[in-house]
Coordinates of C-alpha atoms (C1' of nucleotides) in Angstrom, one line a residue:
Chain A
M214 CA 16.2 16.1 38.5
L215 CA 19.3 15.6 36.7
Q216 CA 22.0 18.1 35.5
V217 CA 25.4 18.1 33.9
R218 CA 27.8 19.8 36.5
S219 CA 31.6 20.0 35.9
A220 CA 31.2 17.6 32.9
R221 CA 29.5 15.0 35.2
L222 CA 25.9 14.0 35.3
H223 CA 24.3 14.6 38.7
V224 CA 21.0 13.9 40.4
M225 CA 19.6 16.3 42.9
L226 CA 18.8 14.2 46.2
W227 CA 18.2 15.2 49.8
R228 CA 19.5 13.5 53.2
R229 CA 16.8 11.9 55.0
A230 CA 16.9 12.9 58.9
N231 CA 14.4 10.5 60.0
E232 CA 13.6 6.8 59.8
P233 CA 13.3 4.8 57.7
F234 CA 16.5 5.2 55.7
S235 CA 17.8 7.9 58.2
G236 CA 20.9 9.2 56.7
S237 CA 20.3 7.9 53.3
W238 CA 19.7 10.1 50.2
A239 CA 16.1 10.4 48.6
L240 CA 14.8 11.9 45.6
P241 CA 12.2 14.8 46.2
G242 CA 8.6 13.9 46.3
G243 CA 5.6 13.8 48.2
P244 CA 1.8 13.1 48.4
L245 CA -0.5 13.9 45.6
L246 CA -3.2 16.4 46.7
A247 CA -6.9 15.9 46.4
D248 CA -7.4 17.8 43.1
E249 CA -3.9 17.9 41.6
R250 CA -2.5 16.2 38.6
L251 CA 0.9 14.4 38.7
G252 CA 2.8 16.9 36.8
T253 CA 1.6 19.7 39.0
S254 CA 2.5 17.7 42.1
V255 CA 5.9 17.2 40.9
A256 CA 6.3 20.8 40.2
R257 CA 5.0 21.6 43.7
Q258 CA 7.4 19.3 45.3
L259 CA 10.5 20.6 43.4
A260 CA 9.3 24.1 44.2
S261 CA 10.4 23.5 47.8
K262 CA 13.9 22.7 46.6
V263 CA 14.6 25.1 43.6
E264 CA 12.9 27.6 41.3
V265 CA 10.9 25.5 39.1
R266 CA 11.3 27.7 36.1
Q267 CA 14.8 26.2 36.0
L268 CA 13.3 23.0 34.7
A269 CA 13.7 22.7 31.1
H270 CA 11.9 19.4 30.5
L271 CA 9.8 17.2 32.6
E272 CA 8.4 13.7 31.7
Q273 CA 6.8 10.8 33.3
L274 CA 8.9 7.8 33.9
E275 CA 7.1 4.9 35.4
T276 CA 4.9 4.0 38.4
R277 CA 6.3 1.9 41.3
S278 CA 3.8 -0.3 43.2
D279 CA 5.7 -2.8 45.1
P280 CA 3.8 -3.2 48.5
D281 CA 7.2 -3.4 50.3
R282 CA 8.9 -0.4 48.6
D283 CA 8.3 1.7 51.8
P284 CA 8.7 -0.2 55.1
R285 CA 6.0 1.9 56.8
G286 CA 3.4 0.5 54.7
R287 CA 2.1 0.5 51.0
T288 CA 2.8 3.3 48.7
V289 CA 2.4 3.7 45.1
A290 CA 4.7 6.4 43.6
T291 CA 5.0 7.8 40.1
A292 CA 8.5 8.8 39.2
Y293 CA 9.4 11.9 36.8
L294 CA 12.4 12.7 34.9
G295 CA 13.3 16.4 35.2
L296 CA 16.3 18.1 33.4
V297 CA 18.0 21.4 34.3
P298 CA 20.3 23.2 31.8
S299 CA 24.0 23.2 32.8
H300 CA 24.3 27.0 33.0
L301 CA 22.0 27.2 36.1
D302 CA 23.1 26.7 39.6
P303 CA 19.8 26.7 41.7
V304 CA 20.2 27.6 45.3
L305 CA 19.6 24.5 47.3
P306 CA 18.4 23.9 50.9
D307 CA 20.9 22.6 53.4
D308 CA 19.8 19.1 53.4
T309 CA 19.9 18.9 49.5
A310 CA 22.7 18.3 47.2
W311 CA 23.8 17.3 43.6
Q312 CA 25.1 13.8 43.6
P313 CA 27.2 12.2 40.6
V314 CA 24.9 9.4 39.0
D315 CA 28.2 7.4 38.7
A316 CA 29.0 7.2 42.3
L317 CA 25.7 7.5 44.2
P318 CA 25.7 7.6 47.9
E319 CA 23.4 5.1 49.7
T320 CA 20.0 5.7 48.6
A321 CA 16.5 5.5 50.3
F322 CA 13.6 3.3 49.2
D323 CA 13.7 2.1 45.5
H324 CA 15.2 5.5 44.5
G325 CA 18.5 4.0 43.4
S326 CA 16.8 1.9 40.7
I327 CA 14.4 4.7 39.7
V328 CA 17.6 6.8 39.0
T329 CA 18.8 3.9 36.8
S330 CA 15.6 4.1 34.8
A331 CA 15.9 7.7 34.3
L332 CA 19.2 7.3 33.1
E333 CA 18.3 4.8 30.5
R334 CA 15.3 7.1 29.5
L335 CA 17.6 10.0 29.1
R336 CA 20.4 8.1 27.3
A337 CA 17.9 6.5 24.9
K338 CA 16.3 9.9 24.1
L339 CA 19.4 11.7 23.6
S340 CA 19.9 9.4 20.4
Y341 CA 16.5 9.9 18.8
T342 CA 15.2 13.1 20.1
N343 CA 16.3 16.7 20.6
V344 CA 16.3 16.4 24.5
G345 CA 19.8 17.8 24.6
F346 CA 18.1 21.4 24.8
A347 CA 17.1 20.6 28.3
L348 CA 20.7 20.1 29.3
A349 CA 22.4 22.7 27.5
P350 CA 22.6 26.4 28.0
P351 CA 20.8 28.9 25.6
T352 CA 24.0 29.1 23.2
F353 CA 27.3 26.9 23.2
S354 CA 30.0 25.8 21.2
V355 CA 30.1 22.2 19.8
A356 CA 32.9 21.4 22.2
E357 CA 30.6 22.5 25.1
L358 CA 27.7 20.5 24.0
R359 CA 30.0 17.4 23.3
E360 CA 31.0 17.7 27.0
I361 CA 27.3 17.6 28.0
Y362 CA 26.5 14.6 25.9
V363 CA 29.6 12.7 26.9
A364 CA 28.6 13.3 30.6
A365 CA 25.1 12.2 30.0
L366 CA 25.8 9.2 27.8
G367 CA 28.8 8.0 29.8
Y368 CA 30.8 7.4 26.7
E369 CA 33.0 9.3 24.2
V370 CA 31.4 11.1 21.4
T371 CA 33.4 13.0 19.0
A372 CA 32.6 16.7 18.5
T373 CA 32.8 16.3 14.7
N374 CA 30.1 13.7 14.3
L375 CA 27.9 15.3 17.0
Q376 CA 27.8 18.4 15.1
R377 CA 27.0 16.7 11.7
V378 CA 24.3 14.5 13.3
L379 CA 22.6 17.2 15.0
L380 CA 22.8 19.8 12.1
R381 CA 21.7 17.4 9.5
R382 CA 18.7 16.6 11.6
G383 CA 17.9 20.4 12.0
V384 CA 18.2 20.1 15.8
L385 CA 21.0 22.8 16.0
E386 CA 21.4 26.0 14.2
A387 CA 24.5 28.5 14.1
T388 CA 23.8 31.8 16.1
G389 CA 26.3 33.5 13.7
E390 CA 28.3 34.6 16.8
T391 CA 31.6 33.1 18.0
A392 CA 33.1 32.6 21.4
A393 CA 36.4 34.2 22.2
S394 CA 39.3 31.8 22.0
G395 CA 41.0 30.6 25.1
R396 CA 44.2 31.9 26.6
A397 CA 46.2 29.3 24.8
G398 CA 44.9 30.5 21.4
G399 CA 43.0 28.4 19.0
R400 CA 40.5 29.2 16.5
P401 CA 37.3 30.7 18.2
A402 CA 34.3 28.4 18.3
A403 CA 31.0 29.3 16.4
L404 CA 28.0 29.4 18.9
Y405 CA 25.0 27.2 18.3
R406 CA 21.5 27.0 19.7
F407 CA 19.0 24.3 19.8
V408 CA 16.3 25.3 17.1
T409 CA 13.3 24.0 19.4
S410 CA 13.1 24.0 23.2
S411 CA 10.4 21.4 23.5
L412 CA 10.8 17.6 23.0
E413 CA 10.7 16.4 19.4
V414 CA 11.5 13.0 17.9
T415 CA 14.0 13.6 15.2
D416 CA 14.7 10.1 14.2
P417 CA 11.4 8.2 14.4
F418 CA 11.7 4.8 12.7
A419 CA 15.2 3.0 12.8
V420 CA 13.7 0.3 10.6
L421 CA 10.4 -0.9 9.1
R422 CA 9.7 2.5 8.1
P423 CA 6.8 3.2 6.0
P424 CA 7.1 2.7 2.2
S425 CA 8.9 5.8 0.8
S426 CA 6.8 8.8 0.8
R427 CA 3.6 7.1 -0.6
A428 CA 0.6 7.7 1.7
R429 CA -1.4 4.5 2.4
Chain B
M993 CA -5.1 -5.8 25.4
L994 CA -4.3 -5.8 21.8
Q995 CA -4.5 -8.5 19.2
V996 CA -4.3 -8.9 15.5
R997 CA -7.5 -10.6 14.2
S998 CA -8.3 -11.0 10.5
A999 CA -5.4 -8.8 9.5
R1000 CA -6.6 -6.0 11.6
L1001 CA -5.3 -4.8 15.0
H1002 CA -8.1 -5.0 17.7
V1003 CA -8.4 -3.9 21.3
M1004 CA -10.4 -5.7 23.9
L1005 CA -13.2 -3.4 25.3
W1006 CA -16.3 -3.9 27.3
R1007 CA -19.6 -2.0 27.1
R1008 CA -20.5 0.1 30.0
A1009 CA -24.1 -0.5 31.3
N1010 CA -24.2 2.2 33.7
E1011 CA -23.4 5.7 34.2
P1012 CA -21.1 7.5 33.5
F1013 CA -20.6 6.8 29.9
S1014 CA -23.4 4.1 29.8
G1015 CA -23.2 2.4 26.4
S1016 CA -19.7 3.6 25.7
W1017 CA -16.8 1.2 25.5
A1018 CA -14.2 1.0 28.1
L1019 CA -10.8 -0.7 28.8
P1020 CA -10.9 -3.4 31.4
G1021 CA -9.6 -2.2 34.7
G1022 CA -10.4 -1.8 38.5
P1023 CA -9.2 -0.7 41.9
L1024 CA -5.9 -1.8 43.3
L1025 CA -6.0 -3.8 46.3
A1026 CA -4.4 -3.2 49.5
D1027 CA -1.3 -5.3 49.2
E1028 CA -1.3 -5.8 45.5
R1029 CA 1.3 -4.5 42.9
L1030 CA 0.1 -3.0 39.7
G1031 CA 1.2 -5.8 37.4
T1032 CA -0.7 -8.3 39.6
S1033 CA -3.7 -6.2 39.5
V1034 CA -3.8 -6.0 35.9
A1035 CA -3.5 -9.6 35.6
R1036 CA -6.5 -10.0 38.2
Q1037 CA -8.7 -7.7 36.3
L1038 CA -8.0 -9.4 32.9
A1039 CA -8.6 -12.8 34.4
S1040 CA -12.3 -11.8 34.8
K1041 CA -12.3 -11.4 31.0
V1042 CA -10.0 -14.1 29.4
E1043 CA -7.6 -16.6 30.5
V1044 CA -4.6 -14.7 31.7
R1045 CA -2.0 -17.2 30.2
Q1046 CA -2.8 -16.1 26.9
L1047 CA -1.2 -12.7 27.4
A1048 CA 2.2 -13.0 25.8
H1049 CA 3.4 -9.6 26.8
L1050 CA 2.6 -6.9 29.3
E1051 CA 4.1 -3.7 30.1
Q1052 CA 3.3 -0.5 31.9
L1053 CA 2.3 2.4 29.8
E1054 CA 1.6 5.6 31.8
T1055 CA -0.4 6.9 34.6
R1056 CA -3.3 9.4 34.1
S1057 CA -4.1 11.8 36.8
D1058 CA -6.3 14.5 35.4
P1059 CA -8.8 15.2 38.3
D1060 CA -11.6 15.4 35.7
R1061 CA -10.9 12.2 33.9
D1062 CA -13.7 10.4 35.9
P1063 CA -16.9 12.7 36.4
R1064 CA -17.7 10.8 39.6
G1065 CA -14.5 12.2 41.3
R1066 CA -10.8 11.9 41.3
T1067 CA -9.2 8.7 40.1
V1068 CA -5.5 7.9 39.3
A1069 CA -5.1 5.3 36.8
T1070 CA -2.1 3.4 35.5
A1071 CA -2.4 1.9 31.9
Y1072 CA -0.7 -1.2 30.8
L1073 CA -0.2 -2.6 27.4
G1074 CA -1.1 -6.3 26.9
L1075 CA -0.6 -8.3 23.7
V1076 CA -2.4 -11.5 22.8
P1077 CA -0.9 -13.8 20.0
S1078 CA -3.0 -14.0 16.9
H1079 CA -3.7 -17.7 17.0
L1080 CA -5.7 -17.6 20.2
D1081 CA -9.3 -16.8 20.5
P1082 CA -10.2 -16.1 24.0
V1083 CA -13.9 -16.8 25.0
L1084 CA -15.2 -13.4 26.0
P1085 CA -18.1 -12.4 28.3
D1086 CA -21.1 -11.1 26.6
D1087 CA -20.4 -7.3 27.3
T1088 CA -17.0 -7.7 26.0
A1089 CA -15.7 -7.6 22.3
W1090 CA -12.7 -7.0 20.2
Q1091 CA -12.8 -3.7 18.5
P1092 CA -10.8 -2.5 15.6
V1093 CA -8.2 0.2 16.6
D1094 CA -8.7 2.2 13.4
A1095 CA -12.6 2.4 13.8
L1096 CA -13.1 2.6 17.5
P1097 CA -16.7 3.0 18.8
E1098 CA -17.4 5.7 21.2
T1099 CA -15.1 5.2 24.4
A1100 CA -15.4 6.2 27.9
F1101 CA -13.2 8.4 30.1
D1102 CA -9.8 8.9 28.5
H1103 CA -9.7 5.3 27.2
G1104 CA -9.7 6.6 23.7
S1105 CA -6.3 8.4 24.1
I1106 CA -4.9 5.6 26.2
V1107 CA -5.3 3.4 23.3
T1108 CA -3.6 5.9 21.0
S1109 CA -0.7 5.9 23.5
A1110 CA -0.6 2.1 23.4
L1111 CA -0.6 2.0 19.7
E1112 CA 2.3 4.6 19.6
R1113 CA 4.3 2.4 22.0
L1114 CA 3.5 -0.8 20.2
R1115 CA 4.5 0.6 16.8
A1116 CA 7.8 2.1 18.2
K1117 CA 8.8 -1.1 19.6
L1118 CA 8.0 -3.4 16.7
S1119 CA 10.8 -1.4 15.1
Y1120 CA 13.6 -1.6 17.5
T1121 CA 12.6 -4.7 19.6
N1122 CA 11.4 -8.2 19.3
V1123 CA 7.9 -7.6 20.6
G1124 CA 6.5 -9.2 17.5
F1125 CA 6.8 -12.6 19.3
A1126 CA 3.7 -11.4 21.4
L1127 CA 1.5 -10.8 18.5
A1128 CA 2.5 -14.0 16.4
P1129 CA 1.6 -17.6 16.7
P1130 CA 4.4 -20.0 17.7
T1131 CA 5.4 -20.7 14.1
F1132 CA 4.3 -18.9 10.9
S1133 CA 5.4 -18.1 7.4
V1134 CA 6.9 -14.9 6.6
A1135 CA 3.9 -13.9 4.7
E1136 CA 1.7 -14.6 7.9
L1137 CA 4.1 -12.5 9.9
R1138 CA 4.1 -9.7 7.3
E1139 CA 0.3 -9.7 7.6
I1140 CA 0.6 -9.2 11.6
Y1141 CA 3.1 -6.4 11.1
V1142 CA 1.1 -4.6 8.5
A1143 CA -2.0 -4.7 10.7
A1144 CA 0.0 -3.3 13.9
L1145 CA 2.0 -0.8 12.1
G1146 CA -0.8 0.5 9.9
Y1147 CA 1.4 0.7 6.7
E1148 CA 2.8 -1.7 4.2
V1149 CA 5.8 -3.6 4.8
T1150 CA 7.3 -6.1 2.2
A1151 CA 7.9 -9.7 3.3
T1152 CA 11.4 -9.7 1.7
N1153 CA 12.7 -6.8 3.9
L1154 CA 10.7 -7.9 7.1
Q1155 CA 12.5 -11.3 6.8
R1156 CA 15.8 -9.8 6.1
V1157 CA 15.7 -7.5 9.0
L1158 CA 14.5 -9.9 11.5
L1159 CA 16.8 -12.7 10.5
R1160 CA 19.8 -10.6 10.4
R1161 CA 19.2 -9.3 14.0
G1162 CA 18.6 -12.9 15.1
V1163 CA 15.1 -12.4 16.2
L1164 CA 13.7 -15.2 13.7
E1165 CA 15.0 -18.6 13.2
A1166 CA 13.7 -21.2 10.7
T1167 CA 12.0 -24.2 12.2
G1168 CA 13.1 -26.4 9.4
E1169 CA 9.5 -27.3 8.5
T1170 CA 7.4 -25.9 5.6
A1171 CA 3.5 -25.0 5.3
A1172 CA 1.4 -26.9 2.8
S1173 CA 0.9 -24.9 -0.2
G1174 CA -2.5 -23.3 -1.0
R1175 CA -5.1 -24.8 -3.1
A1176 CA -4.0 -22.4 -5.9
G1177 CA -0.4 -23.8 -5.8
G1178 CA 2.6 -22.1 -5.1
R1179 CA 5.7 -22.8 -3.5
P1180 CA 5.3 -24.1 0.2
A1181 CA 6.4 -21.5 2.8
A1182 CA 9.2 -22.2 5.2
L1183 CA 8.0 -21.9 8.8
Y1184 CA 9.7 -19.7 11.2
R1185 CA 9.6 -18.9 15.1
F1186 CA 10.9 -16.1 17.2
V1187 CA 14.2 -17.1 19.0
T1188 CA 13.1 -15.5 22.2
S1189 CA 9.8 -14.9 23.7
S1190 CA 10.5 -12.3 26.1
L1191 CA 11.1 -8.6 25.4
E1192 CA 14.5 -7.8 24.1
V1193 CA 16.0 -4.6 22.4
T1194 CA 17.6 -5.6 19.2
D1195 CA 18.5 -2.2 17.7
P1196 CA 19.7 -0.2 20.7
F1197 CA 21.4 3.0 19.4
A1198 CA 20.3 4.4 16.2
V1199 CA 22.9 7.2 16.3
L1200 CA 25.6 8.5 18.8
R1201 CA 26.6 4.8 19.5
P1202 CA 29.5 4.2 21.8
P1203 CA 32.9 4.3 20.0
S1204 CA 33.5 0.9 18.3
S1205 CA 33.8 -1.9 20.9
R1206 CA 36.3 -0.1 22.9
A1207 CA 35.3 -0.1 26.6
R1208 CA 35.6 3.4 28.3
Chain C
dC525 C1' 56.5 30.3 13.2
dC526 C1' 54.5 27.1 16.4
dA527 C1' 51.0 25.2 19.3
dA528 C1' 46.2 24.9 20.1
dA529 C1' 41.6 24.6 19.0
dA530 C1' 37.7 24.4 15.7
dG531 C1' 35.8 23.1 11.7
dT532 C1' 35.5 20.6 6.8
dG533 C1' 36.5 17.0 3.3
dT534 C1' 36.9 12.5 2.4
dT535 C1' 36.5 7.5 2.9
dG536 C1' 34.7 3.3 4.2
dG537 C1' 31.4 0.3 6.1
dG538 C1' 26.9 -1.1 7.4
dA539 C1' 22.3 -1.6 7.0
dA540 C1' 17.7 -0.9 4.8
dT541 C1' 14.8 -0.4 0.9
dA542 C1' 13.6 -1.7 -3.9
dC543 C1' 13.2 -4.7 -7.6
dA544 C1' 14.6 -8.2 -10.6
dC545 C1' 14.9 -13.0 -10.9
dC546 C1' 14.9 -17.9 -9.6
dC547 C1' 12.5 -21.9 -7.1
dA548 C1' 8.7 -25.2 -5.8
dT549 C1' 4.2 -26.5 -6.0
dG550 C1' -0.9 -27.4 -7.9
dC551 C1' -3.6 -28.0 -11.6
Chain D
dG862 C1' 3.4 -25.8 -19.1
dC863 C1' 1.5 -22.1 -16.7
dA864 C1' -0.2 -19.7 -12.9
dT865 C1' 0.7 -18.7 -8.0
dG866 C1' 3.2 -17.7 -4.1
dG867 C1' 8.0 -18.1 -1.7
dG868 C1' 12.6 -16.9 -1.5
dT869 C1' 17.3 -15.1 -2.8
dG870 C1' 20.5 -11.9 -5.5
dT871 C1' 21.9 -7.5 -6.2
dA872 C1' 22.0 -2.5 -6.7
dT873 C1' 21.2 1.8 -4.7
dT874 C1' 20.7 5.0 -1.3
dC875 C1' 21.6 6.9 3.1
dC876 C1' 23.6 7.6 7.4
dC877 C1' 27.3 7.3 10.6
dA878 C1' 32.0 6.8 12.3
dA879 C1' 36.7 7.7 11.7
dC880 C1' 40.5 10.3 10.3
dA881 C1' 43.2 13.3 7.6
dC882 C1' 43.5 18.0 6.7
dT883 C1' 42.5 22.9 6.7
dT884 C1' 41.3 27.2 9.1
dT885 C1' 41.9 30.6 12.7
dT886 C1' 43.5 32.2 16.7
dG887 C1' 47.2 33.5 20.9
dG888 C1' 51.8 33.9 22.0

DNA sequence: CCAAAAGTGTTGGGAATACACCCATGC
DNA sequence: GCATGGGTGTATTCCCAACACTTTTGG
């Protein structure tokens, strides 16, 4: 589960009290029940940590099967990527906390590398889909959205170009409302929202695209 | 396992002799052994059908967990995408055959939708990576490569543009040799090869790319 | 009037498609 | 020489990044 908090991307981890990896931080998870599908299982595992309704997006990442990934014995685990919009602040259990992805504490099992995979996936999808909807609040100024993208991508993005790319693609639309300007003055920002709040690919083929509009 | 054969993309399937889905066609697969990782298991399953060395590329696709996917009872299956270069023609068991992906016979379980996922993945990666290496023979003319891309993508691509895109990205290089011209004459084609024969992303960010070369 | 913040106009570059044209070979 | 297939040159289009400039607010 990833969320942008205070302009930094964080991952939700819980601190293990028992061996193995006692004291290390782990991703939430647990065994699959007899008649459960993986997506349902993930939701169930997370429900013990937060309110699941706060998850704006969930997608399967990859399945890890290294026989040595758990020292207690063979386990096969399927990792999921979950995103929480930045305006929410779920109540967390005592052993659970948001950790900045750019300065992770010591992690248990192969969870560190799973977080790395999740990051790669998120960063790629920010570029060619509308996933931003799952990190952003319902409405926002371009400046706020920029902060979220910068936190998630890990590099600078200008508000100007971000706005133009997302508007041209029809990913964002203006709400017609404006935010109040800050105490230091400045023009009030227009508020925007994501047109769709489910995953859509907005930039399908970079190259080798089908010949212009002619059906085959 | 996918391969381009006679300018058409095919998938290797075997015909089930027993219930359930007797007579339908299925993807090769089987249970994971106690101390085996998934990639190894896939290789082992395929080894019973073909020579595994002929697999030029193998990558994990997704894990299916619908409790009803197998009428005999709950199974969880991780699908892989495997690619075989077009110049190879593996000897197949009697119950196994290459089936064209655009006219699949009746398939067992959820294997039809797995093939669809595999196709989407392959088509996307042809556009932003060098995966082509795993479908093409060691050397080839641009015309031959075009035929492979057209078969895999399912739409027309011109030799001119294919050549330019792949050369500019440094994915292809000329071998310096030329093919003999056909019986009808014509200029002999230059032969090319893929520079690398392992997966590389050649077109990372379509948009929202990091600010020009400045490190953060 | 000035500082601050938001938003628009404009330019320049790069990359991809499309199409015209030139090249090399067999018959 | 002509048909056939291969390859290059070039124009057009589109999209993105960069940056200058304008707009709108608070003090």
